Amino acid sequence: MRRGGAVLLALVLAGLVLWVPGCRQQETPAEDEDLIVVGVSQVGAESDWRVACSESMKEVFSQENGYRLLFEDAQQKQENQILAIRKFIQLGVDYIVLLPIVEEGWESVLLEAEEAGIPVIVVDRAVDVPSELYETRVGSDFLAEGEMAAAWLEERFAGQSQVSVIHIQGTPGSTAQVGRTAALEAALGRNWNWTLLAQMDGDFTQAKSYEVMVNFLEEHHSPPIDLVYCENDNEAFGTIQALEEYGYVCGAGGVTVVCFDATRNGLRWCMEGRISLVVECDPLLGPLTEQVIQKLEAGETLKKEYNTAQRCFTPQELTEEFIAQRAY
Ligand code: AHR
């Protein structure tokens, strides 16, 4: 019997597993518990990307694949993630998979995991801690994604005398925000004719982005806008909704909207022409995370980072057939 299995079984027999608040109750451990117990702390469900990411984790860490999954949704709160990690430590899981909301603030709890001898795998965004506190990070290169968007925009606006820019940022302090913001800010620094009209927090959600955009348009009496740089698909949906309600046209001949993720909905809006560029960010991180765990099980040495690939989409190249066959 594995360590995670033994501890969980003991807790179940003592009736202690049932108290885990917010933790989706899994099936009772089998008598001969030989499963690998994985505790996953997920940020929340703020975007289509995040929902696809959670599904990917649940699909891969199944009993049929040899795992017992303890999945905690932190509802966008770092303190809930820290509580979840502490519960995983108490339960003695075999692995902790952390999808951190922000980069800062993890050192003490990851030290606790290290002291308990539980390997931590960081997935999606990064953590700012000494590198020995986690095994590896699996996720996107967010700066590279932003640089892809910036390169496309520089070509798109080459020769235009003035470019008025609105920037809708993701959750402050998250690696996805930090990397994508850094790329836009570098482009703003290189292009003296680009003017930043506003930089607003959309928190990676449609609702917040709609709200901040409406407030901006009200306050500034709907000024001319050339470009809106949204840090994910859902922010683009909220922003475009607001712009269209205020009489703007998004797409060719109107406001250029760019965003990140390339979920099916994002690609559909792009195919329709309302989004001019979508940079892909792969949410299906379950299989790669599982491969990392299998490498650890086999005693193999890991790289400190496993990055997914990304590509760009523009309306011209998209078809309904292509979008329909995408997994998310
Ligand atoms: O960290 C990945 C980002 O977080 C995705 O771009 C976004 O949609 C999500 O909420």
PDB file of N, CA, C and O and ligand atoms in Angstrom, residues 43 45-50 76 100 124-125 140 142 145 171 174-177 180 203-205 231-234 260-261 263 281, ligand 1:
ATOM      1  N   VAL A  43      -7.181  27.241  -9.007  1.00  0.00           N
ATOM      2  CA  VAL A  43      -7.496  28.653  -8.721  1.00  0.00           C
ATOM      3  C   VAL A  43      -8.993  28.883  -8.536  1.00  0.00           C
ATOM      4  O   VAL A  43      -9.436  29.523  -7.578  1.00  0.00           O
ATOM      5  N   ALA A  45     -12.795  29.064 -11.267  1.00  0.00           N
ATOM      6  CA  ALA A  45     -13.445  28.764 -12.552  1.00  0.00           C
ATOM      7  C   ALA A  45     -13.730  30.086 -13.260  1.00  0.00           C
ATOM      8  O   ALA A  45     -14.808  30.291 -13.815  1.00  0.00           O
ATOM      9  N   GLU A  46     -12.744  30.990 -13.222  1.00  0.00           N
ATOM     10  CA  GLU A  46     -12.965  32.354 -13.711  1.00  0.00           C
ATOM     11  C   GLU A  46     -13.100  32.466 -15.218  1.00  0.00           C
ATOM     12  O   GLU A  46     -13.638  33.447 -15.709  1.00  0.00           O
ATOM     13  N   SER A  47     -12.599  31.467 -15.949  1.00  0.00           N
ATOM     14  CA  SER A  47     -12.582  31.596 -17.419  1.00  0.00           C
ATOM     15  C   SER A  47     -12.869  30.253 -18.072  1.00  0.00           C
ATOM     16  O   SER A  47     -12.795  29.203 -17.432  1.00  0.00           O
ATOM     17  N   ASP A  48     -13.175  30.304 -19.374  1.00  0.00           N
ATOM     18  CA  ASP A  48     -13.402  29.059 -20.131  1.00  0.00           C
ATOM     19  C   ASP A  48     -12.128  28.217 -20.088  1.00  0.00           C
ATOM     20  O   ASP A  48     -12.167  26.995 -20.018  1.00  0.00           O
ATOM     21  N   TRP A  49     -10.979  28.908 -20.167  1.00  0.00           N
ATOM     22  CA  TRP A  49      -9.678  28.230 -20.111  1.00  0.00           C
ATOM     23  C   TRP A  49      -9.558  27.423 -18.819  1.00  0.00           C
ATOM     24  O   TRP A  49      -9.156  26.265 -18.817  1.00  0.00           O
ATOM     25  N   ARG A  50      -9.924  28.039 -17.703  1.00  0.00           N
ATOM     26  CA  ARG A  50      -9.747  27.404 -16.389  1.00  0.00           C
ATOM     27  C   ARG A  50     -10.634  26.165 -16.274  1.00  0.00           C
ATOM     28  O   ARG A  50     -10.237  25.147 -15.714  1.00  0.00           O
ATOM     29  N   GLN A  76     -10.859  31.580  -6.409  1.00  0.00           N
ATOM     30  CA  GLN A  76     -10.075  32.809  -6.647  1.00  0.00           C
ATOM     31  C   GLN A  76      -9.387  33.358  -5.412  1.00  0.00           C
ATOM     32  O   GLN A  76      -9.011  34.531  -5.407  1.00  0.00           O
ATOM     33  N   PRO A 100      -1.152  27.971  -8.979  1.00  0.00           N
ATOM     34  CA  PRO A 100      -1.196  29.136  -8.078  1.00  0.00           C
ATOM     35  C   PRO A 100      -1.890  30.353  -8.692  1.00  0.00           C
ATOM     36  O   PRO A 100      -1.670  30.664  -9.855  1.00  0.00           O
ATOM     37  N   ASP A 124       0.629  25.570 -14.608  1.00  0.00           N
ATOM     38  CA  ASP A 124       0.100  26.827 -15.172  1.00  0.00           C
ATOM     39  C   ASP A 124       0.997  27.996 -14.755  1.00  0.00           C
ATOM     40  O   ASP A 124       2.107  28.101 -15.208  1.00  0.00           O
ATOM     41  N   ARG A 125       0.558  28.860 -13.848  1.00  0.00           N
ATOM     42  CA  ARG A 125       1.354  30.028 -13.446  1.00  0.00           C
ATOM     43  C   ARG A 125       2.520  29.590 -12.549  1.00  0.00           C
ATOM     44  O   ARG A 125       2.480  28.497 -11.990  1.00  0.00           O
ATOM     45  N   SER A 140       2.564  27.405 -19.679  1.00  0.00           N
ATOM     46  CA  SER A 140       2.913  28.213 -20.855  1.00  0.00           C
ATOM     47  C   SER A 140       4.031  29.191 -20.545  1.00  0.00           C
ATOM     48  O   SER A 140       4.269  29.533 -19.390  1.00  0.00           O
ATOM     49  N   PHE A 142       4.301  32.710 -20.773  1.00  0.00           N
ATOM     50  CA  PHE A 142       3.363  33.819 -20.960  1.00  0.00           C
ATOM     51  C   PHE A 142       4.011  35.040 -21.613  1.00  0.00           C
ATOM     52  O   PHE A 142       3.365  35.781 -22.346  1.00  0.00           O
ATOM     53  N   GLU A 145       4.075  34.374 -25.281  1.00  0.00           N
ATOM     54  CA  GLU A 145       2.734  34.602 -25.856  1.00  0.00           C
ATOM     55  C   GLU A 145       2.525  36.096 -26.121  1.00  0.00           C
ATOM     56  O   GLU A 145       2.063  36.498 -27.190  1.00  0.00           O
ATOM     57  N   THR A 171      -5.480  38.906 -13.548  1.00  0.00           N
ATOM     58  CA  THR A 171      -5.311  38.976 -12.095  1.00  0.00           C
ATOM     59  C   THR A 171      -3.922  39.509 -11.734  1.00  0.00           C
ATOM     60  O   THR A 171      -2.905  38.902 -12.114  1.00  0.00           O
ATOM     61  N   SER A 174      -0.308  37.528 -11.146  1.00  0.00           N
ATOM     62  CA  SER A 174      -0.293  36.160 -11.707  1.00  0.00           C
ATOM     63  C   SER A 174       0.684  36.152 -12.874  1.00  0.00           C
ATOM     64  O   SER A 174       0.812  37.154 -13.577  1.00  0.00           O
ATOM     65  N   THR A 175       1.356  35.034 -13.089  1.00  0.00           N
ATOM     66  CA  THR A 175       2.373  34.993 -14.147  1.00  0.00           C
ATOM     67  C   THR A 175       1.773  35.308 -15.515  1.00  0.00           C
ATOM     68  O   THR A 175       2.419  35.937 -16.354  1.00  0.00           O
ATOM     69  N   ALA A 176       0.534  34.877 -15.741  1.00  0.00           N
ATOM     70  CA  ALA A 176      -0.110  35.155 -17.034  1.00  0.00           C
ATOM     71  C   ALA A 176      -0.241  36.673 -17.229  1.00  0.00           C
ATOM     72  O   ALA A 176      -0.034  37.187 -18.335  1.00  0.00           O
ATOM     73  N   GLN A 177      -0.580  37.376 -16.159  1.00  0.00           N
ATOM     74  CA  GLN A 177      -0.665  38.844 -16.245  1.00  0.00           C
ATOM     75  C   GLN A 177       0.726  39.445 -16.411  1.00  0.00           C
ATOM     76  O   GLN A 177       0.948  40.297 -17.283  1.00  0.00           O
ATOM     77  N   ARG A 180       2.280  38.707 -20.016  1.00  0.00           N
ATOM     78  CA  ARG A 180       1.565  39.344 -21.130  1.00  0.00           C
ATOM     79  C   ARG A 180       1.657  40.865 -21.015  1.00  0.00           C
ATOM     80  O   ARG A 180       1.768  41.565 -22.024  1.00  0.00           O
ATOM     81  N   ASP A 203      -9.306  41.040 -14.252  1.00  0.00           N
ATOM     82  CA  ASP A 203      -9.276  39.824 -13.419  1.00  0.00           C
ATOM     83  C   ASP A 203      -9.570  38.540 -14.218  1.00  0.00           C
ATOM     84  O   ASP A 203     -10.084  37.574 -13.665  1.00  0.00           O
ATOM     85  N   PHE A 204      -9.283  38.548 -15.496  1.00  0.00           N
ATOM     86  CA  PHE A 204      -9.488  37.384 -16.379  1.00  0.00           C
ATOM     87  C   PHE A 204     -10.965  37.017 -16.519  1.00  0.00           C
ATOM     88  O   PHE A 204     -11.276  35.904 -16.940  1.00  0.00           O
ATOM     89  N   THR A 205     -11.884  37.917 -16.121  1.00  0.00           N
ATOM     90  CA  THR A 205     -13.302  37.557 -16.250  1.00  0.00           C
ATOM     91  C   THR A 205     -14.024  38.490 -17.208  1.00  0.00           C
ATOM     92  O   THR A 205     -13.662  39.660 -17.383  1.00  0.00           O
ATOM     93  N   GLU A 231      -6.052  40.300 -21.760  1.00  0.00           N
ATOM     94  CA  GLU A 231      -5.124  39.231 -21.366  1.00  0.00           C
ATOM     95  C   GLU A 231      -5.758  37.843 -21.323  1.00  0.00           C
ATOM     96  O   GLU A 231      -5.097  36.881 -20.953  1.00  0.00           O
ATOM     97  N   ASN A 232      -7.031  37.707 -21.707  1.00  0.00           N
ATOM     98  CA  ASN A 232      -7.576  36.378 -22.035  1.00  0.00           C
ATOM     99  C   ASN A 232      -8.859  36.524 -22.858  1.00  0.00           C
ATOM    100  O   ASN A 232      -9.358  37.641 -23.075  1.00  0.00           O
ATOM    101  N   ASP A 233      -9.369  35.386 -23.334  1.00  0.00           N
ATOM    102  CA  ASP A 233     -10.575  35.401 -24.190  1.00  0.00           C
ATOM    103  C   ASP A 233     -11.748  36.048 -23.470  1.00  0.00           C
ATOM    104  O   ASP A 233     -12.482  36.855 -24.040  1.00  0.00           O
ATOM    105  N   ASN A 234     -11.969  35.646 -22.204  1.00  0.00           N
ATOM    106  CA  ASN A 234     -13.155  36.143 -21.498  1.00  0.00           C
ATOM    107  C   ASN A 234     -13.130  37.651 -21.324  1.00  0.00           C
ATOM    108  O   ASN A 234     -14.172  38.315 -21.393  1.00  0.00           O
ATOM    109  N   PHE A 260      -5.810  36.241 -25.501  1.00  0.00           N
ATOM    110  CA  PHE A 260      -5.023  35.013 -25.302  1.00  0.00           C
ATOM    111  C   PHE A 260      -5.944  33.878 -24.846  1.00  0.00           C
ATOM    112  O   PHE A 260      -6.919  34.115 -24.155  1.00  0.00           O
ATOM    113  N   ASP A 261      -5.599  32.686 -25.196  1.00  0.00           N
ATOM    114  CA  ASP A 261      -6.218  31.403 -24.808  1.00  0.00           C
ATOM    115  C   ASP A 261      -6.575  30.569 -26.045  1.00  0.00           C
ATOM    116  O   ASP A 261      -6.180  29.438 -26.152  1.00  0.00           O
ATOM    117  N   THR A 263      -9.744  29.493 -26.802  1.00  0.00           N
ATOM    118  CA  THR A 263     -10.793  28.507 -26.529  1.00  0.00           C
ATOM    119  C   THR A 263     -11.746  28.520 -27.726  1.00  0.00           C
ATOM    120  O   THR A 263     -11.688  29.435 -28.562  1.00  0.00           O
ATOM    121  N   CYS A 281      -3.096  29.474 -25.675  1.00  0.00           N
ATOM    122  CA  CYS A 281      -2.484  29.091 -24.397  1.00  0.00           C
ATOM    123  C   CYS A 281      -3.168  27.775 -24.029  1.00  0.00           C
ATOM    124  O   CYS A 281      -4.376  27.749 -23.796  1.00  0.00           O
TER     125      CYS A 281
HETATM  126  O1  AHR B   1      -3.001  31.302 -16.211  1.00  0.00           O
HETATM  127  C1  AHR B   1      -3.660  31.101 -17.410  1.00  0.00           C
HETATM  128  C2  AHR B   1      -4.701  32.155 -17.600  1.00  0.00           C
HETATM  129  O2  AHR B   1      -5.607  32.085 -16.527  1.00  0.00           O
HETATM  130  C3  AHR B   1      -5.560  32.021 -18.832  1.00  0.00           C
HETATM  131  O3  AHR B   1      -5.144  32.801 -19.891  1.00  0.00           O
HETATM  132  C4  AHR B   1      -6.841  32.577 -18.343  1.00  0.00           C
HETATM  133  O4  AHR B   1      -7.930  32.391 -19.172  1.00  0.00           O
HETATM  134  C5  AHR B   1      -6.921  31.990 -17.002  1.00  0.00           C
HETATM  135  O5  AHR B   1      -7.912  32.414 -16.219  1.00  0.00           O
END
